[in-house]
């Protein structure tokens, strides 16, 4: 081939071949996309994040001491009026005395008049009345409702055993409202006369300047004058039965509840995974023995175990029982996770692609990391998210029966327990912690639901 | 609580059916659940309405029967061994001692018709018509038998100490003398002669206490150790007999036709149909007309006012206090530490803002207001100066205490309390008070009654929230509580001056000398801060409007229905 050089040139193809491709998605990216498509799960995810923020960041924003008792605002619902008038310091009242007259034997009359002395305030309401001839003593009643027409005098607030005393100072749990005070004479044997005289007292909420300084409402006593109004401490979610701020207690209570709710499941799910995958992978007799032991653990009574652990940990009544609670939950709750993981592993072990991998020379490690774990991950995460609410419930229950946190540390469960007693009169004390438990449990459950759908590898394959 | 492993587990291996379906079904479940809750609520409301319509069963005028609830099952009804309020209440309705309290709380003759109490002797003349429920007459031997039984160390009666005023009683109870050496004699069937260790001015009040009740020896022996374990294992001599006793469920009392004063008794039967201490449960029973009497708690007061119930009050006579542990190894043995706690104590605040229940009274003295003194009320004759809380003084005392004890910061103390909600609430109040005012940390040790008592006896506490109810109507029932020899002095407070004063009050027959001595006890307890008094307990209750004549009292059977009638 001597003639000249032939130069070949490749024909340039101008048109590109149409490619149908997308960036390859990792398992997690795909799961995230599918989770995002699930609105319920997404909202739950935000709720969970919000709860964590509430617990961890809340106390830095709302710096009220959860143990501080505001005894002037006990069991106050959210949004209650909290203006108070500044008054002078409280000084005990010496009362009014009159000469007692002898018993004439007839039915005792009602006092001619009952009058309120001084301004009735939430510090004290002072009553005096005219002596009843022949009285051996008096009984004072207080009602929030008019005693007429049926003579329902209300609470017997005081009994005066000495007929010389014709006055009474009421300081019992006074609220800023109108009270009806009725005075009844008693005879020498303490029997009550059917006749009574009623006086009304419109009580105003007051605070002394010294108290206002002590509670941090004002800086100096000189800042206010008598008759000024000050705002009492603000409690956005109201206060509990000892005047403690509900919001602060919910934030601090969440620490306990969420700590137990997240740490305990985390540990017992890990134990469950290790145990379950070992059993599933080994199979045969070893599997039988391991799973029978798991059954045995399931059969252990939780409460009994918890009490034994308290003794073992030397927890005195008055100490927090959170440590033993955590240990008891971890020790007793793993079999559920272990069973699920084992079932999954057993199933996957027999799948065709595992056999194919093996034929291609895959090692055990590769099998576990590439095939087993991703395929069980859905189960594991879902078990975890479902275990969280159940752990929160358990903590709530144990604190409810008094085996959890020690006072004054709050937890949602113990707050529910306390709120339950006043459910009918001040429902906010129960509703707030109960709502938090419910929302948390629901959020974790729905998130778990969404995760299950998002992480299921086989569902991915069907699309 | 069942095993938490049984939580809702995700059904994963089969869960591939599709997202949509699952979410939809969840929505459906929520929706159906919502409907279910509403339906249940409506149903419960209807039931409640229906029940209110049926009110009035608690008092049945036709049969003269009233239905009540009881604070629990009596462990047994042997008067020599009873210690609890429930047992004493049933015994108060079914048994009668030598003397009893009438509706106006005066001592009147029970089995005894007449009695003479001298310096160290007492003679009781028994009624001819007093009979046991099997028809046998009650004799002086029945008293001798029962009192020996109480003191017999074999019987281990916890209330044996209340008989220690009898000659040789203490020695017998300690096993140093045979029971036969008790100097109580049946002169004849109807005359009981008693010799006392020393003059006991309040002996008549003592014999009204249930531990002094008679027991028929022949009947006791015939039951072969089962005495008082069941309704038929007991002989009655009081206004009522136990017609049926279903353990754990109910007790029914019926009028005793053989009771010597049967004409006085106007009720035919008392049905204790419920055993519960839960105040809300009892209030609900009352609303439903299932019980004729119910105590109120602070949470129910508004409801009671709204329903326009006639609310009554009474003092149950008990005083509650913080008792310090004075054992040598305890920090609370330090005088200044106790004084510091005493100085910040604010009884009015506790009563008016935390307990919030009328009937309770702020207090500084161990002696409650209703106790009688020389002529009038003890506390009016011997008032105790009740200083206002002084935080500054408290901190000064604490600083001294810390110096003496070599502490660099305020101590942590263990507060032993009962397990009731009110006890916990008060403990939390005190926990905060001591923390805020003094910086003292309090660990709250809540225990059930028995366990608390065991820990109190063992001295396993720094401070114990304790209470004391009167056994008999004399200031002595409180005064000797902190004498060094008293078993109930759980903190082991030991003060020779107080012991002296108690001795004087015990043996003197002059009321003025006695009450002066009691006042000294009152002052020593305050000055030494042996205890810090929290409050005097009282209570408010409602009863069926047609049921009249219920007696509430501090000493004796309470509530007492023996004189009650249906209008």
PDB file of C-alpha atoms in Angstrom, chain B residues 51-267:
ATOM      1  CA  UNK B  51     -78.842   8.364  88.556  1.00  0.00           C
ATOM      2  CA  UNK B  52     -79.599  11.788  89.951  1.00  0.00           C
ATOM      3  CA  UNK B  53     -83.231  11.087  89.343  1.00  0.00           C
ATOM      4  CA  UNK B  54     -82.910   8.078  91.612  1.00  0.00           C
ATOM      5  CA  UNK B  55     -81.523  10.045  94.563  1.00  0.00           C
ATOM      6  CA  UNK B  56     -82.832   9.331  98.005  1.00  0.00           C
ATOM      7  CA  UNK B  57     -82.022   5.674  98.508  1.00  0.00           C
ATOM      8  CA  UNK B  58     -79.461   6.551 101.173  1.00  0.00           C
ATOM      9  CA  UNK B  59     -82.212   7.356 103.643  1.00  0.00           C
ATOM     10  CA  UNK B  60     -85.174   5.035 103.682  1.00  0.00           C
ATOM     11  CA  UNK B  61     -87.836   6.348 106.056  1.00  0.00           C
ATOM     12  CA  UNK B  62     -90.128   3.359 105.538  1.00  0.00           C
ATOM     13  CA  UNK B  63     -87.634   0.873 106.958  1.00  0.00           C
ATOM     14  CA  UNK B  64     -85.652   3.336 109.064  1.00  0.00           C
ATOM     15  CA  UNK B  65     -82.468   2.432 107.244  1.00  0.00           C
ATOM     16  CA  UNK B  66     -79.601   4.712 106.293  1.00  0.00           C
ATOM     17  CA  UNK B  67     -76.796   3.841 103.899  1.00  0.00           C
ATOM     18  CA  UNK B  68     -73.270   5.090 104.470  1.00  0.00           C
ATOM     19  CA  UNK B  69     -69.727   4.576 103.392  1.00  0.00           C
ATOM     20  CA  UNK B  70     -66.963   3.460 105.690  1.00  0.00           C
ATOM     21  CA  UNK B  71     -63.286   4.341 105.468  1.00  0.00           C
ATOM     22  CA  UNK B  72     -62.290   0.721 105.083  1.00  0.00           C
ATOM     23  CA  UNK B  73     -62.770  -2.712 106.500  1.00  0.00           C
ATOM     24  CA  UNK B  74     -62.160  -3.039 110.245  1.00  0.00           C
ATOM     25  CA  UNK B  75     -59.248  -5.472 110.719  1.00  0.00           C
ATOM     26  CA  UNK B  76     -61.227  -7.128 113.530  1.00  0.00           C
ATOM     27  CA  UNK B  77     -63.543  -5.839 116.207  1.00  0.00           C
ATOM     28  CA  UNK B  78     -61.889  -7.008 119.392  1.00  0.00           C
ATOM     29  CA  UNK B  79     -62.024  -3.905 121.596  1.00  0.00           C
ATOM     30  CA  UNK B  80     -58.858  -4.973 123.423  1.00  0.00           C
ATOM     31  CA  UNK B  81     -56.845  -4.897 120.212  1.00  0.00           C
ATOM     32  CA  UNK B  82     -58.482  -2.198 118.085  1.00  0.00           C
ATOM     33  CA  UNK B  83     -56.427   0.859 117.138  1.00  0.00           C
ATOM     34  CA  UNK B  84     -58.001   2.278 113.990  1.00  0.00           C
ATOM     35  CA  UNK B  85     -60.781   4.820 113.604  1.00  0.00           C
ATOM     36  CA  UNK B  86     -63.008   2.462 111.614  1.00  0.00           C
ATOM     37  CA  UNK B  87     -62.971  -0.217 114.305  1.00  0.00           C
ATOM     38  CA  UNK B  88     -63.639   2.325 117.037  1.00  0.00           C
ATOM     39  CA  UNK B  89     -66.537   3.743 115.049  1.00  0.00           C
ATOM     40  CA  UNK B  90     -68.234   0.352 114.633  1.00  0.00           C
ATOM     41  CA  UNK B  91     -67.505  -0.483 118.276  1.00  0.00           C
ATOM     42  CA  UNK B  92     -69.028   2.860 119.295  1.00  0.00           C
ATOM     43  CA  UNK B  93     -72.291   1.842 117.648  1.00  0.00           C
ATOM     44  CA  UNK B  94     -72.394  -1.777 118.759  1.00  0.00           C
ATOM     45  CA  UNK B  95     -70.762  -1.717 122.180  1.00  0.00           C
ATOM     46  CA  UNK B  96     -71.024   0.306 125.315  1.00  0.00           C
ATOM     47  CA  UNK B  97     -68.571   0.812 128.129  1.00  0.00           C
ATOM     48  CA  UNK B  98     -69.167   1.958 131.687  1.00  0.00           C
ATOM     49  CA  UNK B  99     -69.786   5.521 130.516  1.00  0.00           C
ATOM     50  CA  UNK B 100     -70.531   7.152 127.184  1.00  0.00           C
ATOM     51  CA  UNK B 101     -70.899  10.618 125.669  1.00  0.00           C
ATOM     52  CA  UNK B 102     -74.382  11.917 124.957  1.00  0.00           C
ATOM     53  CA  UNK B 103     -75.461  14.081 122.013  1.00  0.00           C
ATOM     54  CA  UNK B 104     -74.136  17.167 123.750  1.00  0.00           C
ATOM     55  CA  UNK B 105     -70.814  15.542 124.584  1.00  0.00           C
ATOM     56  CA  UNK B 106     -71.515  15.160 128.277  1.00  0.00           C
ATOM     57  CA  UNK B 107     -70.475  12.007 130.062  1.00  0.00           C
ATOM     58  CA  UNK B 108     -73.474   9.899 130.995  1.00  0.00           C
ATOM     59  CA  UNK B 109     -73.938   6.420 132.354  1.00  0.00           C
ATOM     60  CA  UNK B 110     -73.569   3.522 129.959  1.00  0.00           C
ATOM     61  CA  UNK B 111     -73.426   0.096 131.528  1.00  0.00           C
ATOM     62  CA  UNK B 112     -72.761   1.877 134.813  1.00  0.00           C
ATOM     63  CA  UNK B 113     -75.752   3.430 136.450  1.00  0.00           C
ATOM     64  CA  UNK B 114     -73.896   5.314 139.182  1.00  0.00           C
ATOM     65  CA  UNK B 115     -70.237   5.783 139.903  1.00  0.00           C
ATOM     66  CA  UNK B 116     -68.035   7.290 142.564  1.00  0.00           C
ATOM     67  CA  UNK B 117     -64.502   8.361 141.771  1.00  0.00           C
ATOM     68  CA  UNK B 118     -62.280   9.033 144.750  1.00  0.00           C
ATOM     69  CA  UNK B 119     -58.615   9.895 144.873  1.00  0.00           C
ATOM     70  CA  UNK B 120     -57.218   6.474 144.087  1.00  0.00           C
ATOM     71  CA  UNK B 121     -60.360   4.389 143.985  1.00  0.00           C
ATOM     72  CA  UNK B 122     -63.427   4.304 141.808  1.00  0.00           C
ATOM     73  CA  UNK B 123     -66.598   2.309 142.194  1.00  0.00           C
ATOM     74  CA  UNK B 124     -69.046   1.634 139.363  1.00  0.00           C
ATOM     75  CA  UNK B 125     -72.543   0.302 139.945  1.00  0.00           C
ATOM     76  CA  UNK B 126     -73.803  -1.536 136.892  1.00  0.00           C
ATOM     77  CA  UNK B 127     -77.341  -1.446 135.561  1.00  0.00           C
ATOM     78  CA  UNK B 128     -79.551  -4.408 136.193  1.00  0.00           C
ATOM     79  CA  UNK B 129     -81.038  -4.157 132.690  1.00  0.00           C
ATOM     80  CA  UNK B 130     -77.715  -4.035 130.806  1.00  0.00           C
ATOM     81  CA  UNK B 131     -77.545  -7.266 128.825  1.00  0.00           C
ATOM     82  CA  UNK B 132     -75.465  -8.935 126.122  1.00  0.00           C
ATOM     83  CA  UNK B 133     -77.130  -9.662 122.803  1.00  0.00           C
ATOM     84  CA  UNK B 134     -77.515 -13.336 123.858  1.00  0.00           C
ATOM     85  CA  UNK B 135     -79.621 -12.248 126.824  1.00  0.00           C
ATOM     86  CA  UNK B 136     -76.995 -12.756 129.537  1.00  0.00           C
ATOM     87  CA  UNK B 137     -76.618  -9.875 132.000  1.00  0.00           C
ATOM     88  CA  UNK B 138     -73.444  -7.815 131.894  1.00  0.00           C
ATOM     89  CA  UNK B 139     -71.514  -8.282 135.094  1.00  0.00           C
ATOM     90  CA  UNK B 140     -68.532  -6.654 136.728  1.00  0.00           C
ATOM     91  CA  UNK B 141     -66.566  -9.840 135.893  1.00  0.00           C
ATOM     92  CA  UNK B 142     -66.846  -8.975 132.189  1.00  0.00           C
ATOM     93  CA  UNK B 143     -64.906  -5.794 132.845  1.00  0.00           C
ATOM     94  CA  UNK B 144     -62.283  -7.499 134.962  1.00  0.00           C
ATOM     95  CA  UNK B 145     -61.806 -10.119 132.246  1.00  0.00           C
ATOM     96  CA  UNK B 146     -61.510  -7.622 129.436  1.00  0.00           C
ATOM     97  CA  UNK B 147     -59.162  -5.259 131.271  1.00  0.00           C
ATOM     98  CA  UNK B 148     -56.873  -8.121 132.192  1.00  0.00           C
ATOM     99  CA  UNK B 149     -56.966  -9.185 128.552  1.00  0.00           C
ATOM    100  CA  UNK B 150     -55.860  -5.727 127.414  1.00  0.00           C
ATOM    101  CA  UNK B 151     -52.940  -5.745 129.828  1.00  0.00           C
ATOM    102  CA  UNK B 152     -51.908  -9.339 129.228  1.00  0.00           C
ATOM    103  CA  UNK B 153     -48.556  -9.077 127.406  1.00  0.00           C
ATOM    104  CA  UNK B 154     -49.589 -12.101 125.334  1.00  0.00           C
ATOM    105  CA  UNK B 155     -52.377 -10.028 123.819  1.00  0.00           C
ATOM    106  CA  UNK B 156     -49.922  -7.255 122.797  1.00  0.00           C
ATOM    107  CA  UNK B 157     -52.632  -4.630 122.811  1.00  0.00           C
ATOM    108  CA  UNK B 158     -51.335  -1.370 121.340  1.00  0.00           C
ATOM    109  CA  UNK B 159     -53.692   0.655 123.478  1.00  0.00           C
ATOM    110  CA  UNK B 160     -52.675  -1.031 126.741  1.00  0.00           C
ATOM    111  CA  UNK B 161     -51.036   2.208 127.896  1.00  0.00           C
ATOM    112  CA  UNK B 162     -54.425   3.834 128.307  1.00  0.00           C
ATOM    113  CA  UNK B 163     -55.082   1.418 131.202  1.00  0.00           C
ATOM    114  CA  UNK B 164     -51.792   2.217 132.927  1.00  0.00           C
ATOM    115  CA  UNK B 165     -53.638   4.373 135.457  1.00  0.00           C
ATOM    116  CA  UNK B 166     -54.964   1.159 137.021  1.00  0.00           C
ATOM    117  CA  UNK B 167     -52.929  -0.143 139.917  1.00  0.00           C
ATOM    118  CA  UNK B 168     -50.237  -2.620 138.809  1.00  0.00           C
ATOM    119  CA  UNK B 169     -51.328  -2.280 135.185  1.00  0.00           C
ATOM    120  CA  UNK B 170     -47.989  -1.160 133.781  1.00  0.00           C
ATOM    121  CA  UNK B 171     -46.096  -3.905 135.589  1.00  0.00           C
ATOM    122  CA  UNK B 172     -48.545  -6.494 134.285  1.00  0.00           C
ATOM    123  CA  UNK B 173     -48.224  -5.219 130.753  1.00  0.00           C
ATOM    124  CA  UNK B 174     -44.430  -5.388 131.042  1.00  0.00           C
ATOM    125  CA  UNK B 175     -44.720  -8.983 132.186  1.00  0.00           C
ATOM    126  CA  UNK B 176     -43.430  -8.227 135.671  1.00  0.00           C
ATOM    127  CA  UNK B 177     -46.592  -9.281 137.472  1.00  0.00           C
ATOM    128  CA  UNK B 178     -49.327 -11.827 136.774  1.00  0.00           C
ATOM    129  CA  UNK B 179     -52.562 -10.474 135.269  1.00  0.00           C
ATOM    130  CA  UNK B 180     -54.431 -11.558 138.394  1.00  0.00           C
ATOM    131  CA  UNK B 181     -52.628  -8.864 140.371  1.00  0.00           C
ATOM    132  CA  UNK B 182     -54.584  -6.120 138.608  1.00  0.00           C
ATOM    133  CA  UNK B 183     -56.375  -4.262 141.375  1.00  0.00           C
ATOM    134  CA  UNK B 184     -59.764  -4.229 139.749  1.00  0.00           C
ATOM    135  CA  UNK B 185     -62.356  -6.318 141.540  1.00  0.00           C
ATOM    136  CA  UNK B 186     -65.857  -7.491 140.950  1.00  0.00           C
ATOM    137  CA  UNK B 187     -67.240  -6.982 144.460  1.00  0.00           C
ATOM    138  CA  UNK B 188     -70.424  -8.598 143.255  1.00  0.00           C
ATOM    139  CA  UNK B 189     -72.028  -9.027 139.843  1.00  0.00           C
ATOM    140  CA  UNK B 190     -73.072  -5.419 139.708  1.00  0.00           C
ATOM    141  CA  UNK B 191     -70.284  -3.583 141.535  1.00  0.00           C
ATOM    142  CA  UNK B 192     -66.886  -2.923 140.015  1.00  0.00           C
ATOM    143  CA  UNK B 193     -64.172  -1.583 142.241  1.00  0.00           C
ATOM    144  CA  UNK B 194     -61.063  -0.024 140.731  1.00  0.00           C
ATOM    145  CA  UNK B 195     -57.808   0.971 142.418  1.00  0.00           C
ATOM    146  CA  UNK B 196     -55.630   3.544 140.722  1.00  0.00           C
ATOM    147  CA  UNK B 197     -51.863   4.042 140.815  1.00  0.00           C
ATOM    148  CA  UNK B 198     -52.306   7.712 141.664  1.00  0.00           C
ATOM    149  CA  UNK B 199     -55.135  10.228 141.533  1.00  0.00           C
ATOM    150  CA  UNK B 200     -56.477  10.479 137.981  1.00  0.00           C
ATOM    151  CA  UNK B 201     -58.825  13.452 137.727  1.00  0.00           C
ATOM    152  CA  UNK B 202     -59.999  12.398 134.270  1.00  0.00           C
ATOM    153  CA  UNK B 203     -60.614   8.708 134.996  1.00  0.00           C
ATOM    154  CA  UNK B 204     -64.329   9.014 134.134  1.00  0.00           C
ATOM    155  CA  UNK B 205     -63.347  10.239 130.661  1.00  0.00           C
ATOM    156  CA  UNK B 206     -60.915   7.374 130.254  1.00  0.00           C
ATOM    157  CA  UNK B 207     -63.465   4.639 130.895  1.00  0.00           C
ATOM    158  CA  UNK B 208     -65.582   5.952 128.031  1.00  0.00           C
ATOM    159  CA  UNK B 209     -62.786   4.846 125.672  1.00  0.00           C
ATOM    160  CA  UNK B 210     -63.454   1.645 123.731  1.00  0.00           C
ATOM    161  CA  UNK B 211     -60.436  -0.213 125.142  1.00  0.00           C
ATOM    162  CA  UNK B 212     -62.278  -0.183 128.506  1.00  0.00           C
ATOM    163  CA  UNK B 213     -65.279  -2.045 127.026  1.00  0.00           C
ATOM    164  CA  UNK B 214     -66.423  -5.294 128.702  1.00  0.00           C
ATOM    165  CA  UNK B 215     -66.083  -8.752 127.145  1.00  0.00           C
ATOM    166  CA  UNK B 216     -68.032 -11.819 128.222  1.00  0.00           C
ATOM    167  CA  UNK B 217     -65.470 -14.408 129.294  1.00  0.00           C
ATOM    168  CA  UNK B 218     -67.684 -17.417 128.579  1.00  0.00           C
ATOM    169  CA  UNK B 219     -68.393 -16.201 125.060  1.00  0.00           C
ATOM    170  CA  UNK B 220     -64.758 -15.245 124.436  1.00  0.00           C
ATOM    171  CA  UNK B 221     -63.582 -18.737 125.365  1.00  0.00           C
ATOM    172  CA  UNK B 222     -66.326 -20.361 123.298  1.00  0.00           C
ATOM    173  CA  UNK B 223     -65.066 -18.721 120.094  1.00  0.00           C
ATOM    174  CA  UNK B 224     -61.663 -20.404 120.442  1.00  0.00           C
ATOM    175  CA  UNK B 225     -59.493 -17.572 119.192  1.00  0.00           C
ATOM    176  CA  UNK B 226     -61.935 -16.361 116.574  1.00  0.00           C
ATOM    177  CA  UNK B 227     -63.437 -13.752 118.880  1.00  0.00           C
ATOM    178  CA  UNK B 228     -64.589 -10.660 116.939  1.00  0.00           C
ATOM    179  CA  UNK B 229     -63.334 -11.971 113.624  1.00  0.00           C
ATOM    180  CA  UNK B 230     -66.866 -12.114 112.205  1.00  0.00           C
ATOM    181  CA  UNK B 231     -70.369 -10.899 112.955  1.00  0.00           C
ATOM    182  CA  UNK B 232     -71.351 -14.063 114.824  1.00  0.00           C
ATOM    183  CA  UNK B 233     -68.074 -14.162 116.753  1.00  0.00           C
ATOM    184  CA  UNK B 234     -69.048 -11.142 118.763  1.00  0.00           C
ATOM    185  CA  UNK B 235     -71.516 -10.370 121.547  1.00  0.00           C
ATOM    186  CA  UNK B 236     -73.023  -6.905 121.477  1.00  0.00           C
ATOM    187  CA  UNK B 237     -74.229  -4.692 124.276  1.00  0.00           C
ATOM    188  CA  UNK B 238     -74.620  -1.394 122.426  1.00  0.00           C
ATOM    189  CA  UNK B 239     -77.443   0.258 120.492  1.00  0.00           C
ATOM    190  CA  UNK B 240     -76.838  -1.860 117.378  1.00  0.00           C
ATOM    191  CA  UNK B 241     -75.705  -5.361 116.474  1.00  0.00           C
ATOM    192  CA  UNK B 242     -73.874  -6.406 113.345  1.00  0.00           C
ATOM    193  CA  UNK B 243     -76.462  -8.216 111.253  1.00  0.00           C
ATOM    194  CA  UNK B 244     -74.076  -9.049 108.445  1.00  0.00           C
ATOM    195  CA  UNK B 245     -70.425  -8.522 107.752  1.00  0.00           C
ATOM    196  CA  UNK B 246     -69.377  -9.322 104.214  1.00  0.00           C
ATOM    197  CA  UNK B 247     -65.620  -8.996 104.346  1.00  0.00           C
ATOM    198  CA  UNK B 248     -64.276  -6.444 101.921  1.00  0.00           C
ATOM    199  CA  UNK B 249     -67.753  -5.364 100.855  1.00  0.00           C
ATOM    200  CA  UNK B 250     -70.227  -4.235 103.498  1.00  0.00           C
ATOM    201  CA  UNK B 251     -71.295  -4.181 107.117  1.00  0.00           C
ATOM    202  CA  UNK B 252     -74.908  -3.897 108.171  1.00  0.00           C
ATOM    203  CA  UNK B 253     -75.905  -2.819 111.680  1.00  0.00           C
ATOM    204  CA  UNK B 254     -79.389  -3.440 113.035  1.00  0.00           C
ATOM    205  CA  UNK B 255     -81.045  -2.121 116.126  1.00  0.00           C
ATOM    206  CA  UNK B 256     -80.322  -4.175 119.224  1.00  0.00           C
ATOM    207  CA  UNK B 257     -83.668  -4.951 120.909  1.00  0.00           C
ATOM    208  CA  UNK B 258     -81.902  -6.042 124.086  1.00  0.00           C
ATOM    209  CA  UNK B 259     -80.042  -2.748 124.527  1.00  0.00           C
ATOM    210  CA  UNK B 260     -81.082  -1.307 127.889  1.00  0.00           C
ATOM    211  CA  UNK B 261     -81.829   2.114 126.385  1.00  0.00           C
ATOM    212  CA  UNK B 262     -83.359   0.805 123.152  1.00  0.00           C
ATOM    213  CA  UNK B 263     -86.121   3.417 123.260  1.00  0.00           C
ATOM    214  CA  UNK B 264     -83.521   6.095 122.592  1.00  0.00           C
ATOM    215  CA  UNK B 265     -82.513   4.506 119.295  1.00  0.00           C
ATOM    216  CA  UNK B 266     -84.699   5.614 116.408  1.00  0.00           C
ATOM    217  CA  UNK B 267     -82.878   4.127 113.422  1.00  0.00           C
TER     218      UNK B 267
END
